[in-house]
Amino acid sequence: NKAVLSQSTPLGELAGNVQPSIDLKSDTPVADTINRAIHTRRLQLFERLAERIGKLPSGAWNVAPDNVIVLPIVQSGRAEPYGILTIGLNPFRLLDEKYSGFFTLVGDQVATSFAEVFALEQERKRAEALAELDKAKTTFFSNISHEFRTPLTLLLGPIEEVLRDGGISREMEAKMELAYRNALRMQKLVNTLATAVLVRMHHRSRKHTTIIRKN
């Protein structure tokens, strides 16, 4: 298991002090702090940064932050956090309840944004899956209608000829008429199915077409 750096503020010449990935199974203070943040789902403090890892940019301050908070980005109902947010603390302010509360609010806001993106991605995947299913279903029924049409046409032709030419017994004629009526009924159903498929395909093509209107 590894924690991989995804994004960070510009670090300049001090970028080498930040590891691109951290082995969470390693016996190091950084890995231990991240693991505690993940398991407790709460903010953790990592102190003496310069001594343990190296200096970070001072940013707007004259003094570089020596303590950072490790904040898990968690969402209610989700077992694993989305990620870990590491923020350098103001070297001129104590990490009191209000300051910790501010970071907790930041984490909640980031988690909400992640949840919205995740929900949109899941919705997109569901829509794509439904579209693929709809396409497969339409293709299946289209193929079925075409497969039925040819044998039905070949079946109706000879029956019509036999009924037109006559020369068969009344009993056989009744059977042929029954077969003819049922074949016509099946042909009507196949035509209805083919029409429904065409309408569905037309509706889907219009749904995925962008119409540009000129003013």
C-alpha positions as CSV (number, residue, x, y, z in Angstrom):
1,N,0.0,0.0,0.0
2,K,1.3,3.4,-1.0
3,A,0.3,7.0,-0.6
4,V,1.1,8.7,-3.9
5,L,1.5,12.4,-4.3
6,S,-1.2,13.7,-6.7
7,Q,-1.0,17.5,-6.5
8,S,0.9,20.1,-4.4
9,T,1.5,23.8,-4.3
10,P,4.7,24.9,-6.1
11,L,7.7,23.7,-4.0
12,G,10.5,25.2,-6.1
13,E,14.0,24.1,-5.3
14,L,12.7,22.4,-2.2
15,A,10.6,19.9,-4.2
16,G,13.2,17.2,-3.5
17,N,12.3,17.2,0.2
18,V,8.9,15.8,-0.7
19,Q,8.6,12.1,-1.6
20,P,6.5,11.3,-4.6
21,S,5.2,8.2,-2.8
22,I,5.2,6.8,0.7
23,D,5.1,3.1,1.6
24,L,2.4,2.9,4.2
25,K,3.8,-0.4,5.5
26,S,7.2,1.2,6.3
27,D,8.1,1.9,9.9
28,T,8.5,5.7,9.4
29,P,6.9,8.6,11.3
30,V,5.3,9.8,8.0
31,A,3.7,6.5,7.2
32,D,2.6,6.1,10.9
33,T,0.9,9.5,10.8
34,I,-0.9,8.8,7.5
35,N,-2.0,5.4,8.8
36,R,-3.4,7.0,12.0
37,A,-5.3,9.6,9.9
38,I,-6.8,6.9,7.7
39,H,-7.8,4.5,10.6
40,T,-9.1,7.2,12.9
41,R,-10.6,9.3,10.1
42,R,-9.4,12.4,12.1
43,L,-6.9,15.1,11.7
44,Q,-3.3,14.2,12.8
45,L,-0.4,16.5,13.6
46,F,3.1,15.9,12.2
47,E,5.7,17.9,14.1
48,R,9.4,18.8,13.5
49,L,9.1,18.7,9.8
50,A,12.5,20.2,8.9
51,E,14.2,17.8,11.3
52,R,12.5,14.7,10.0
53,I,12.0,15.4,6.3
54,G,13.4,18.7,5.3
55,K,12.4,22.3,4.9
56,L,9.3,23.4,2.9
57,P,8.8,26.8,1.2
58,S,7.8,29.5,3.6
59,G,5.2,31.0,1.3
60,A,3.8,34.2,2.6
61,W,5.5,33.8,5.9
62,N,9.2,34.7,6.7
63,V,9.5,31.3,8.5
64,A,8.8,28.0,6.9
65,P,6.2,25.8,8.6
66,D,7.7,23.2,10.8
67,N,4.4,21.4,11.6
68,V,1.8,20.1,9.2
69,I,-1.6,18.5,9.7
70,V,-2.5,15.3,7.9
71,L,-6.2,15.4,7.1
72,P,-8.1,12.4,5.7
73,I,-10.7,13.3,3.1
74,V,-13.6,11.2,4.2
75,Q,-17.2,10.9,3.3
76,S,-20.0,9.4,5.5
77,G,-20.9,6.0,4.3
78,R,-17.6,5.4,2.5
79,A,-15.1,3.0,4.1
80,E,-11.9,4.4,2.5
81,P,-11.0,8.1,2.4
82,Y,-10.7,9.7,-1.0
83,G,-7.2,10.8,-0.1
84,I,-5.0,12.7,2.3
85,L,-4.6,16.4,2.5
86,T,-1.4,17.7,4.1
87,I,-1.3,21.4,5.0
88,G,1.6,23.4,6.6
89,L,0.6,25.2,9.7
90,N,1.0,28.8,10.3
91,P,4.3,29.0,12.4
92,F,2.9,32.0,14.3
93,R,-0.3,30.4,15.5
94,L,-1.1,27.5,17.8
95,L,-3.2,24.6,16.6
96,D,-6.1,25.3,18.9
97,E,-9.7,24.2,18.6
98,K,-10.7,27.0,16.2
99,Y,-7.7,26.4,13.9
100,S,-8.4,22.6,13.9
101,G,-12.1,23.3,13.2
102,F,-11.1,25.4,10.2
103,F,-9.1,22.5,8.7
104,T,-11.9,20.1,9.4
105,L,-14.3,22.4,7.4
106,V,-11.8,22.5,4.6
107,G,-11.6,18.7,4.6
108,D,-15.4,18.4,4.6
109,Q,-15.7,20.8,1.7
110,V,-13.1,18.9,-0.3
111,A,-14.8,15.6,0.5
112,T,-18.2,17.0,-0.7
113,S,-16.6,18.1,-4.0
114,F,-15.1,14.6,-4.4
115,A,-18.4,13.0,-3.7
116,E,-20.1,15.1,-6.3
117,V,-17.5,14.3,-8.9
118,F,-17.7,10.6,-7.9
119,A,-21.5,10.6,-8.2
120,L,-21.4,12.3,-11.6
121,E,-18.8,9.7,-12.8
122,Q,-21.0,6.9,-11.6
123,E,-24.1,8.4,-13.3
124,R,-22.1,8.8,-16.5
125,K,-21.0,5.1,-16.4
126,R,-24.6,4.0,-15.7
127,A,-25.8,6.1,-18.6
128,E,-23.2,4.6,-20.9
129,A,-24.1,1.1,-19.7
130,L,-27.8,1.7,-20.3
131,A,-27.0,3.1,-23.8
132,E,-25.0,0.1,-24.7
133,L,-27.7,-2.2,-23.4
134,D,-30.3,-0.3,-25.4
135,K,-28.1,-0.5,-28.5
136,A,-27.6,-4.2,-28.1
137,K,-31.3,-4.7,-27.6
138,T,-32.2,-2.7,-30.7
139,T,-29.7,-4.5,-32.8
140,F,-31.0,-7.9,-31.5
141,F,-34.6,-7.1,-32.4
142,S,-33.5,-5.6,-35.7
143,N,-31.7,-8.8,-36.6
144,I,-34.6,-10.9,-35.4
145,S,-37.1,-9.0,-37.6
146,H,-34.9,-9.4,-40.7
147,E,-34.3,-13.1,-40.0
148,F,-38.1,-13.7,-39.8
149,R,-39.0,-11.7,-42.8
150,T,-37.3,-13.8,-45.4
151,P,-38.6,-17.3,-44.4
152,L,-42.1,-15.8,-43.9
153,T,-42.0,-14.5,-47.5
154,L,-40.8,-17.8,-48.8
155,L,-43.6,-19.5,-46.8
156,L,-46.4,-17.3,-47.9
157,G,-45.6,-17.5,-51.6
158,P,-46.1,-21.3,-52.0
159,I,-49.2,-21.3,-49.8
160,E,-50.8,-18.5,-51.9
161,E,-50.0,-20.5,-55.1
162,V,-51.6,-23.7,-53.7
163,L,-54.7,-21.8,-52.5
164,R,-55.0,-20.0,-55.9
165,D,-54.5,-23.1,-58.1
166,G,-56.8,-25.3,-56.1
167,G,-56.8,-29.0,-56.8
168,I,-56.6,-30.0,-53.1
169,S,-59.2,-31.6,-50.8
170,R,-61.4,-29.4,-48.6
171,E,-59.6,-30.6,-45.5
172,M,-56.2,-29.7,-46.9
173,E,-57.5,-26.4,-48.1
174,A,-58.7,-25.6,-44.6
175,K,-55.3,-26.5,-43.2
176,M,-53.6,-24.3,-45.8
177,E,-55.8,-21.4,-45.1
178,L,-55.1,-21.8,-41.3
179,A,-51.4,-21.8,-42.1
180,Y,-51.8,-18.8,-44.3
181,R,-53.7,-16.7,-41.8
182,N,-51.1,-17.5,-39.1
183,A,-48.2,-16.7,-41.4
184,L,-49.9,-13.4,-42.2
185,R,-50.4,-12.7,-38.5
186,M,-46.7,-13.5,-37.8
187,Q,-45.7,-11.2,-40.7
188,K,-47.7,-8.4,-39.3
189,L,-46.0,-8.9,-35.9
190,V,-42.6,-8.9,-37.5
191,N,-43.4,-5.7,-39.5
192,T,-44.6,-4.0,-36.2
193,L,-41.4,-5.1,-34.5
194,A,-39.3,-3.7,-37.4
195,T,-41.2,-0.4,-37.3
196,A,-40.7,-0.2,-33.5
197,V,-36.9,-0.8,-34.0
198,L,-36.7,1.9,-36.7
199,V,-38.6,4.4,-34.4
200,R,-36.2,3.6,-31.5
201,M,-33.1,4.0,-33.7
202,H,-34.4,7.3,-35.0
203,H,-35.2,8.5,-31.4
204,R,-31.7,7.5,-30.3
205,S,-30.0,9.2,-33.2
206,R,-32.0,12.4,-32.5
207,K,-31.1,12.2,-28.8
208,H,-27.4,12.1,-29.5
209,T,-27.5,14.8,-32.2
210,T,-26.6,18.4,-31.4
211,I,-28.8,20.9,-33.3
212,I,-27.2,24.3,-34.0
213,R,-29.6,27.1,-34.8
214,K,-28.4,30.2,-36.6
215,N,-29.8,33.5,-35.5
